[in-house]
Tab-separated table of C-alpha atoms in Angstrom:
chain	number	residue	atom	x	y	z
I	169	MET	CA	-186.558	47.777	50.754
I	170	GLU	CA	-189.589	46.366	51.373
I	171	CYS	CA	-190.627	42.637	51.356
I	172	TYR	CA	-194.152	40.978	51.327
I	173	ILE	CA	-195.689	37.438	51.240
I	174	VAL	CA	-198.027	37.284	48.332
I	175	GLY	CA	-199.852	34.810	46.435
I	176	GLY	CA	-201.318	31.562	47.719
I	177	PHE	CA	-200.053	31.633	50.884
I	178	VAL	CA	-202.036	34.749	51.560
I	179	ARG	CA	-205.206	33.142	50.000
I	180	ASP	CA	-204.936	29.943	51.951
I	181	ARG	CA	-204.313	31.501	55.503
I	182	LEU	CA	-207.061	33.737	55.077
I	183	LEU	CA	-209.424	30.566	54.116
I	184	GLY	CA	-208.321	28.784	56.809
I	185	ARG	CA	-206.473	26.368	54.922
I	186	ASN	CA	-202.722	24.849	55.310
I	187	ALA	CA	-201.011	27.663	54.241
I	188	GLN	CA	-197.175	26.330	53.443
I	189	ASP	CA	-194.577	27.534	50.852
I	190	ARG	CA	-193.953	31.430	51.301
I	191	ASP	CA	-193.247	33.619	48.288
I	192	TRP	CA	-191.935	37.148	48.911
I	193	VAL	CA	-192.027	40.270	46.291
I	194	VAL	CA	-189.481	42.804	46.932
I	195	ILE	CA	-190.152	46.431	46.475
I	196	GLY	CA	-187.513	49.255	46.156
I	197	SER	CA	-184.588	46.844	45.296
I	198	GLN	CA	-182.364	45.595	42.398
I	199	PRO	CA	-180.347	42.802	41.780
I	200	ASP	CA	-177.006	43.792	42.876
I	201	GLU	CA	-178.372	45.149	46.442
I	202	MET	CA	-179.943	41.527	46.751
I	203	LEU	CA	-176.564	40.203	46.010
I	204	ARG	CA	-174.769	42.086	48.750
I	205	ARG	CA	-177.538	41.186	51.351
I	206	GLY	CA	-176.278	37.698	50.646
I	207	PHE	CA	-179.174	36.413	48.168
I	208	LYS	CA	-178.494	33.341	45.738
I	209	PRO	CA	-179.794	34.608	42.077
I	210	VAL	CA	-181.760	31.544	40.665
I	211	GLY	CA	-184.298	33.222	38.175
I	212	GLN	CA	-183.397	33.004	34.400
I	213	ASP	CA	-186.223	35.228	33.047
I	214	PHE	CA	-186.584	37.611	35.673
I	215	PRO	CA	-184.775	38.389	38.831
I	216	VAL	CA	-185.492	35.886	41.794
I	217	PHE	CA	-183.364	34.958	44.734
I	218	LEU	CA	-183.032	32.512	47.682
I	219	HIS	CA	-183.107	33.689	50.876
I	220	PRO	CA	-179.681	33.002	52.695
I	221	HIS	CA	-180.926	31.556	55.823
I	222	THR	CA	-184.660	30.229	55.019
I	223	GLY	CA	-184.013	29.283	51.244
I	224	GLU	CA	-187.459	31.070	50.483
I	225	GLU	CA	-187.944	32.417	47.458
I	226	TYR	CA	-187.702	36.560	47.208
I	227	ALA	CA	-188.646	37.900	43.241
I	228	LEU	CA	-188.065	41.706	42.689
I	229	ALA	CA	-191.456	43.311	42.061
I	230	ARG	CA	-192.000	43.272	38.208
I	231	THR	CA	-194.194	44.174	35.391
I	232	GLU	CA	-194.759	41.828	32.506
I	233	ARG	CA	-195.616	42.740	28.570
I	234	LYS	CA	-196.774	40.301	26.143
I	235	THR	CA	-194.238	39.957	23.109
I	236	GLY	CA	-195.070	36.413	21.509
I	237	GLN	CA	-197.427	33.444	21.372
I	238	GLY	CA	-198.024	31.214	24.580
I	239	HIS	CA	-197.519	30.669	27.992
I	240	GLN	CA	-193.888	32.086	27.900
I	241	GLY	CA	-194.542	34.798	24.986
I	242	PHE	CA	-193.664	37.297	27.635
I	243	SER	CA	-191.035	39.964	28.536
I	244	PHE	CA	-190.506	41.390	32.151
I	245	HIS	CA	-189.544	44.656	33.660
I	246	ALA	CA	-188.287	44.881	37.215
I	247	ASP	CA	-186.677	48.178	38.921
I	248	PRO	CA	-186.820	49.787	42.227
I	249	THR	CA	-189.917	51.929	40.929
I	250	VAL	CA	-192.395	49.022	40.208
I	251	THR	CA	-194.864	49.077	43.031
I	252	LEU	CA	-196.571	46.297	45.109
I	253	ALA	CA	-199.904	47.110	43.246
I	254	ASP	CA	-198.058	46.952	39.907
I	255	ASP	CA	-196.684	43.540	40.820
I	256	LEU	CA	-199.888	42.290	42.153
I	257	VAL	CA	-202.250	43.479	39.270
I	258	ARG	CA	-200.377	41.543	36.749
I	259	ARG	CA	-201.443	38.095	38.607
I	260	ASP	CA	-204.190	35.726	37.379
I	261	LEU	CA	-207.036	35.830	39.819
I	262	THR	CA	-208.166	38.509	42.332
I	263	ILE	CA	-207.796	35.823	45.236
I	264	ASN	CA	-204.000	35.319	44.408
I	265	ALA	CA	-203.397	39.227	44.256
I	266	LEU	CA	-202.987	39.879	48.146
I	267	ALA	CA	-200.327	40.382	50.189
I	268	GLN	CA	-199.332	40.181	53.843
I	269	THR	CA	-196.355	41.734	55.944
I	270	ALA	CA	-193.866	39.544	57.692
I	271	ASP	CA	-196.045	39.888	60.819
I	272	GLY	CA	-199.241	38.788	59.177
I	273	GLN	CA	-200.791	42.195	58.275
I	274	LEU	CA	-203.096	41.975	55.306
I	275	ILE	CA	-202.058	44.454	52.233
I	276	ASP	CA	-204.916	44.851	49.654
I	277	PRO	CA	-203.787	47.960	47.511
I	278	LEU	CA	-206.277	46.612	44.865
I	279	GLY	CA	-209.430	45.903	46.836
I	280	PHE	CA	-209.681	42.505	46.067
I	281	GLN	CA	-210.337	40.681	49.452
I	282	PRO	CA	-214.292	40.704	48.794
I	283	ASP	CA	-213.971	37.985	46.186
I	284	LEU	CA	-212.081	35.567	48.624
I	285	GLU	CA	-214.972	36.661	51.119
I	286	ARG	CA	-217.509	35.976	48.188
I	287	ARG	CA	-215.826	32.632	46.946
I	288	VAL	CA	-215.675	33.803	43.612
I	289	LEU	CA	-212.738	32.941	41.185
I	290	ARG	CA	-212.449	36.441	39.116
I	291	HIS	CA	-209.641	37.081	36.456
I	292	ILE	CA	-207.887	40.541	37.107
I	293	GLY	CA	-207.964	42.151	33.798
I	294	PRO	CA	-207.518	41.759	30.206
I	295	ALA	CA	-204.189	40.757	30.525
I	296	PHE	CA	-205.085	37.335	31.644
I	297	GLY	CA	-206.181	36.455	28.045
I	298	GLU	CA	-202.618	36.723	27.156
I	299	ASP	CA	-201.231	33.560	28.757
I	300	PRO	CA	-203.192	30.461	27.728
I	301	LEU	CA	-202.042	28.574	30.911
I	302	ARG	CA	-204.153	30.503	33.104
I	303	VAL	CA	-207.112	28.691	31.451
I	304	LEU	CA	-205.882	25.522	33.099
I	305	ARG	CA	-204.775	27.329	36.274
I	306	VAL	CA	-208.399	28.434	37.124
I	307	ALA	CA	-209.776	25.140	36.513
I	308	ARG	CA	-207.472	23.721	38.905
I	309	PHE	CA	-207.996	26.516	41.543
I	310	ALA	CA	-211.847	25.379	40.876
I	311	ALA	CA	-210.948	21.875	42.083
I	312	GLN	CA	-208.776	22.553	44.662
I	313	LEU	CA	-211.317	25.208	46.206
I	314	ALA	CA	-214.270	23.361	45.517
I	315	PRO	CA	-215.083	22.181	49.044
I	316	LEU	CA	-215.227	25.956	50.065
I	317	GLY	CA	-217.862	26.611	47.478
I	318	PHE	CA	-215.822	28.605	45.045
I	319	SER	CA	-217.640	29.466	41.596
I	320	LEU	CA	-216.434	30.950	38.509
I	321	ALA	CA	-217.358	34.543	37.556
I	322	PRO	CA	-219.342	34.905	34.510
I	323	GLU	CA	-217.208	37.423	32.906
I	324	THR	CA	-214.015	35.008	33.478
I	325	ALA	CA	-215.908	31.991	32.116
I	326	SER	CA	-216.660	33.914	28.888
I	327	LEU	CA	-212.802	35.355	28.688
I	328	MET	CA	-211.655	31.801	29.195
I	329	GLN	CA	-214.169	30.497	26.208
I	330	GLN	CA	-212.529	33.135	23.841
I	331	MET	CA	-209.021	31.862	25.021
I	332	ALA	CA	-210.329	28.514	23.836
I	333	GLN	CA	-211.427	29.514	20.751
I	334	SER	CA	-208.268	31.325	19.749
I	335	GLY	CA	-206.064	28.166	19.290
I	336	GLU	CA	-203.551	29.404	21.888
I	337	LEU	CA	-204.350	26.663	24.169
I	338	THR	CA	-202.251	24.384	21.409
I	339	SER	CA	-199.270	26.069	22.278
I	340	LEU	CA	-199.038	24.864	26.007
I	341	THR	CA	-196.549	22.081	26.365
I	342	ALA	CA	-197.236	18.434	27.098
I	343	GLU	CA	-195.380	18.990	30.372
I	344	ARG	CA	-197.490	22.184	31.790
I	345	VAL	CA	-200.712	20.645	30.747
I	346	TRP	CA	-199.828	17.211	32.574
I	347	GLN	CA	-198.379	19.359	35.622
I	348	GLU	CA	-201.939	21.280	36.217
I	349	THR	CA	-203.611	18.078	35.382
I	350	HIS	CA	-201.728	16.034	37.898
I	351	LYS	CA	-202.470	18.860	40.491
I	352	ALA	CA	-206.035	18.947	39.752
I	353	LEU	CA	-206.331	14.891	39.918
I	354	ALA	CA	-204.714	15.248	43.536
I	355	SER	CA	-207.320	17.775	44.648
I	356	PRO	CA	-210.702	17.050	46.556
I	357	ASN	CA	-212.804	17.637	43.367
I	358	PRO	CA	-210.882	16.589	40.238
I	359	ALA	CA	-214.258	16.326	38.338
I	360	ARG	CA	-214.445	19.940	38.550
I	361	TYR	CA	-211.348	20.596	36.801
I	362	PHE	CA	-213.262	18.880	33.772
I	363	GLU	CA	-216.255	20.253	33.987
I	364	VAL	CA	-214.579	24.169	33.974
I	365	LEU	CA	-212.685	22.724	31.054
I	366	ARG	CA	-215.747	21.686	29.163
I	367	GLN	CA	-217.661	25.068	30.266
I	368	THR	CA	-215.020	27.068	28.701
I	369	GLY	CA	-214.547	24.772	25.214
I	370	ALA	CA	-210.863	23.833	26.619
I	371	LEU	CA	-211.660	20.350	27.001
I	372	ALA	CA	-212.544	19.836	23.121
I	373	VAL	CA	-208.932	21.251	22.754
I	374	LEU	CA	-206.814	19.421	25.197
I	375	PHE	CA	-208.695	16.305	26.307
I	376	PRO	CA	-210.947	15.668	22.914
I	377	GLU	CA	-210.880	11.956	23.751
I	378	VAL	CA	-213.121	13.212	26.965
I	379	GLU	CA	-214.991	15.734	25.299
I	380	ALA	CA	-216.085	12.865	22.742
I	381	LEU	CA	-217.935	11.226	25.588
I	382	PHE	CA	-220.237	13.646	26.230
I	383	GLY	CA	-223.479	13.109	24.541
I	384	VAL	CA	-223.163	9.375	23.978
I	385	PRO	CA	-226.048	7.586	25.530
I	386	GLN	CA	-225.903	4.331	27.549
I	387	PRO	CA	-228.343	1.840	28.671
I	388	PRO	CA	-230.783	3.674	31.184
I	389	GLN	CA	-231.316	0.490	33.313
I	390	TYR	CA	-227.364	0.465	33.963
I	391	HIS	CA	-226.886	3.966	33.598
I	392	PRO	CA	-229.556	6.102	34.846
I	393	GLU	CA	-227.480	9.295	34.096
I	394	ILE	CA	-227.439	7.935	30.530
I	395	ASP	CA	-224.638	10.304	29.155
I	396	SER	CA	-221.153	8.922	28.956
I	397	GLY	CA	-219.197	11.888	29.850
I	398	VAL	CA	-221.503	12.520	32.778
I	399	HIS	CA	-220.725	8.890	33.957
I	400	THR	CA	-216.942	9.432	33.515
I	401	LEU	CA	-217.006	12.516	35.890
I	402	LEU	CA	-219.567	10.787	38.586
I	403	ALA	CA	-216.995	7.904	38.588
I	404	LEU	CA	-213.797	10.180	38.979
I	405	THR	CA	-215.726	11.909	41.730
I	406	ALA	CA	-216.580	8.404	43.203
I	407	CYS	CA	-213.092	7.726	42.745
I	408	ALA	CA	-212.032	10.656	44.790
I	409	GLN	CA	-213.986	9.351	47.668
I	410	LEU	CA	-212.182	6.367	47.624
I	411	THR	CA	-208.523	7.127	47.034
I	412	ASP	CA	-206.177	10.202	46.807
I	413	ASP	CA	-203.954	8.371	44.429
I	414	PRO	CA	-203.928	10.694	41.006
I	415	ALA	CA	-202.959	7.519	39.053
I	416	ILE	CA	-206.105	5.712	39.871
I	417	ARG	CA	-208.017	8.801	38.960
I	418	PHE	CA	-206.713	9.563	35.631
I	419	ALA	CA	-207.486	5.596	35.182
I	420	MET	CA	-211.224	6.541	36.016
I	421	LEU	CA	-211.186	9.289	33.595
I	422	CYS	CA	-209.678	7.053	30.632
I	423	HIS	CA	-211.745	4.014	31.272
I	424	ASP	CA	-214.469	4.447	28.941
I	425	LEU	CA	-213.398	6.372	26.340
I	426	GLY	CA	-213.976	3.237	23.897
I	427	LYS	CA	-217.531	4.481	24.097
I	428	ALA	CA	-217.150	7.437	22.078
I	429	LEU	CA	-216.157	5.258	19.306
I	430	THR	CA	-218.920	2.786	19.417
I	431	PRO	CA	-220.773	3.250	15.919
I	432	ARG	CA	-224.242	5.141	16.325
I	433	GLU	CA	-226.428	2.283	15.093
I	434	GLU	CA	-225.196	-0.152	18.294
I	435	TRP	CA	-226.177	2.909	20.860
I	436	PRO	CA	-226.770	2.763	23.686
I	437	ARG	CA	-225.096	-0.634	24.154
I	438	HIS	CA	-221.529	-0.536	24.045
I	439	ILE	CA	-220.347	-3.907	23.462
I	440	GLY	CA	-216.256	-4.154	23.180
I	441	HIS	CA	-215.882	-0.822	24.223
I	442	GLU	CA	-213.088	-1.819	26.899
I	443	ALA	CA	-210.672	-2.801	23.730
I	444	ARG	CA	-211.778	-0.043	21.700
I	445	GLY	CA	-210.894	2.379	24.274
I	446	VAL	CA	-206.973	1.301	24.428
I	447	ALA	CA	-206.203	3.367	21.527
I	448	PRO	CA	-207.789	6.740	22.330
I	449	ALA	CA	-206.385	6.136	25.908
I	450	ARG	CA	-202.877	5.383	24.761
I	451	ALA	CA	-203.389	8.663	22.391
I	452	LEU	CA	-204.499	10.878	25.490
I	453	CYS	CA	-201.251	9.444	27.437
I	454	THR	CA	-198.817	9.939	24.735
I	455	ARG	CA	-199.921	13.459	23.830
I	456	LEU	CA	-199.915	14.559	27.625
I	457	ARG	CA	-196.638	12.472	28.097
I	458	VAL	CA	-197.862	10.924	30.944
I	459	PRO	CA	-195.380	9.261	33.490
I	460	ARG	CA	-195.091	5.456	32.145
I	461	VAL	CA	-196.576	4.123	35.690
I	462	VAL	CA	-199.423	6.087	35.442
I	463	GLN	CA	-199.956	5.413	31.785
I	464	GLU	CA	-199.733	1.424	32.347
I	465	LEU	CA	-202.702	1.808	34.926
I	466	ALA	CA	-204.850	3.668	32.689
I	467	LEU	CA	-204.690	1.287	30.137
I	468	LEU	CA	-204.915	-1.818	32.254
I	469	VAL	CA	-208.343	-0.421	33.890
I	470	THR	CA	-209.533	0.592	30.251
I	471	ALA	CA	-209.038	-2.818	28.953
I	472	GLN	CA	-210.349	-4.852	31.730
I	473	HIS	CA	-212.522	-3.110	33.824
I	474	GLY	CA	-215.465	-5.030	32.176
I	475	ARG	CA	-214.134	-8.563	32.686
I	476	VAL	CA	-213.673	-7.365	36.560
I	477	HIS	CA	-217.322	-6.447	36.780
I	478	GLN	CA	-218.074	-10.061	35.751
I	479	ALA	CA	-216.148	-11.474	38.382
I	480	LEU	CA	-218.977	-13.058	40.225
I	481	GLN	CA	-220.231	-15.119	37.058
I	482	MET	CA	-216.653	-16.548	36.088
I	483	ARG	CA	-215.524	-19.875	36.297
I	484	PRO	CA	-212.340	-20.939	38.257
I	485	ALA	CA	-210.198	-21.058	35.308
I	486	THR	CA	-211.594	-17.498	33.669
I	487	LEU	CA	-211.277	-16.223	37.306
I	488	LEU	CA	-207.388	-17.118	37.334
I	489	ASP	CA	-206.999	-15.742	33.937
I	490	LEU	CA	-208.106	-12.500	35.313
I	491	LEU	CA	-206.024	-12.641	38.035
I	492	GLU	CA	-203.097	-13.207	35.772
I	493	SER	CA	-203.980	-10.343	33.199
I	494	LEU	CA	-204.066	-7.913	35.797
I	495	ASP	CA	-200.591	-9.176	37.304
I	496	GLY	CA	-202.326	-9.902	40.651
I	497	PHE	CA	-199.480	-12.541	41.742
I	498	ARG	CA	-196.407	-10.107	40.916
I	499	ARG	CA	-198.049	-7.009	41.983
I	500	PRO	CA	-201.135	-7.228	44.380
I	501	ASP	CA	-200.821	-3.673	44.791
I	502	ARG	CA	-201.709	-3.201	40.996
I	503	LEU	CA	-204.668	-5.725	41.561
I	504	GLU	CA	-205.808	-3.220	44.457
I	505	ALA	CA	-205.799	-0.038	42.353
I	506	VAL	CA	-207.620	-1.517	39.543
I	507	LEU	CA	-210.230	-2.945	42.100
I	508	THR	CA	-210.267	0.624	43.463
I	509	ALA	CA	-211.203	2.004	39.892
I	510	CYS	CA	-213.620	-0.676	39.279
I	511	THR	CA	-215.549	0.162	42.308
I	512	ALA	CA	-215.519	3.712	41.622
I	513	ASP	CA	-217.029	2.934	38.006
I	514	ALA	CA	-219.652	1.121	39.729
I	515	ARG	CA	-220.362	3.915	42.117
I	516	GLY	CA	-220.370	6.758	39.393
I	517	ARG	CA	-224.104	5.741	38.551
I	518	LEU	CA	-227.013	7.886	39.616
I	519	GLY	CA	-228.656	5.947	42.799
I	520	SER	CA	-225.455	3.935	43.141
I	521	GLU	CA	-223.276	6.071	44.933
I	522	ASN	CA	-222.751	3.954	47.929
I	523	CYS	CA	-222.971	0.477	46.715
I	524	ASP	CA	-221.162	-2.455	47.788
I	525	TYR	CA	-218.843	-4.209	45.014
I	526	PRO	CA	-218.840	-8.017	45.894
I	527	GLN	CA	-216.181	-8.405	42.666
I	528	ALA	CA	-213.540	-7.032	44.622
I	529	ASP	CA	-213.978	-9.089	47.592
I	530	LYS	CA	-213.953	-12.196	45.440
I	531	LEU	CA	-210.831	-11.201	43.545
I	532	ARG	CA	-209.140	-10.708	46.472
I	533	ARG	CA	-210.400	-14.292	48.162
I	534	ALA	CA	-209.498	-15.846	44.848
I	535	LEU	CA	-205.845	-14.204	44.899
I	536	ALA	CA	-205.245	-15.363	48.431
I	537	CYS	CA	-206.311	-18.886	47.695
I	538	ALA	CA	-204.374	-19.164	44.607
I	539	GLN	CA	-201.280	-17.824	46.208
I	540	GLN	CA	-201.302	-20.694	48.613
I	541	VAL	CA	-200.580	-23.312	46.116
I	542	SER	CA	-196.756	-23.743	46.059
I	543	PRO	CA	-194.578	-24.913	42.918
I	544	ALA	CA	-192.280	-26.524	45.611
I	545	PRO	CA	-193.557	-30.389	45.173
I	546	TRP	CA	-192.997	-30.140	41.037
I	547	VAL	CA	-189.626	-28.567	41.662
I	548	ALA	CA	-188.842	-31.622	44.237
I	549	ALA	CA	-190.111	-33.889	41.385
I	550	GLY	CA	-187.772	-32.713	39.014
I	551	LEU	CA	-190.189	-30.813	36.526
I	552	ASN	CA	-188.936	-28.451	34.110
I	553	GLY	CA	-190.285	-24.733	33.705
I	554	GLN	CA	-193.250	-25.313	31.479
I	555	ALA	CA	-194.200	-28.462	33.116
I	556	ILE	CA	-193.921	-26.744	36.374
I	557	LYS	CA	-196.177	-23.719	35.193
I	558	ALA	CA	-198.603	-26.212	33.877
I	559	ALA	CA	-199.101	-28.241	36.892
I	560	LEU	CA	-199.166	-24.602	39.160
I	561	HIS	CA	-202.069	-23.353	37.063
I	562	GLN	CA	-204.153	-26.684	37.081
I	563	ALA	CA	-203.462	-26.723	40.752
I	564	ARG	CA	-204.822	-22.885	41.046
I	565	VAL	CA	-207.840	-23.446	39.097
I	566	GLN	CA	-208.851	-26.666	41.199
I	567	VAL	CA	-208.321	-24.450	44.696
I	568	LEU	CA	-210.715	-21.842	43.328
I	569	ALA	CA	-213.093	-24.429	42.135
I	570	ASP	CA	-213.068	-25.980	45.726
I	571	THR	CA	-213.302	-22.431	47.120
I	572	PHE	CA	-216.020	-21.231	45.378
I	573	CYS	CA	-218.034	-24.266	44.492
I	574	SER	CA	-218.132	-24.968	48.404
I	575	SER	CA	-219.074	-21.602	48.988
I	576	ASP	CA	-221.904	-21.302	46.558
């Protein structure tokens, strides 16, 4: 029985990245022998075991054959005759088909290490096209490895285009699409994920609401990049520089979806795109079964980002209404998330990548001032709930008027 570490751990170690979870492949063994050695079975579709002491996963070397449609339409064959090369060749990318011994010696039976050195994402063979999930995985690897300069091999991009056109991407479950998307949103360059999906035609299949933004113009005096889709990815890149929170980054992906619904005769202006964008943002979230807390932030940013941008011109009563609409008093963390997204939106324009965003500071200051108003005097005076609410509102408006009128 021979055991090798395979996959992402080997790739990341060679790239100098933080290599964490180790996956092992076992050559020349079978289930009953693994059980005799104390391994605990966990695999349902093929033999996977947990080491009795370390808890790491050990999978018997296997081959696979396409038997049906979609990501799960495969049968697997594992027995002691399957070699390390047989197991590695069924994997998706050449950079993920490397192995090493327990003491760190590199094992490269298929000669794929040069692609790692050249920073190329290349599929191993035609079997790649049998699993539609691999389109998303490659796009996600492109986002995660973007800082290292990885590029997509032309033949792999071509095959991914064929896969997108085949219709098999629609067989992916919402959970798997969101899982890969969430990982990409947490990556150093989430915009790269969507760029690769668009390059290969997969964006139109899985994220049609985002695809629809490309080719929609915006006023050049405000958006020198002009294209609404380009702006969305620029804003997503700016957001990645401000926060590593995938929820805020997803909100940035959704914030301008309403621009795709602007009547052509109104181009390049997009008055009311915030309200129009709520429906497509909700549709996207529903289809992908986006977690509720992520969905709520995306819808809030979509609906309110235009008002946040106007905060410098707002009267005290309107400013207070905005703070209440953003639930700033009960959830200041939610307000901060919205302000981060809106800052990224402002910076997601050519030439504005490092611009200040004074609207955020004004709203933070406004919240701090309004929070100082206590309902205690009206409670002591015996007012009821609605009367207290009205008095508190009026007092907060007055505090904001005093604060910002005096500062002006």
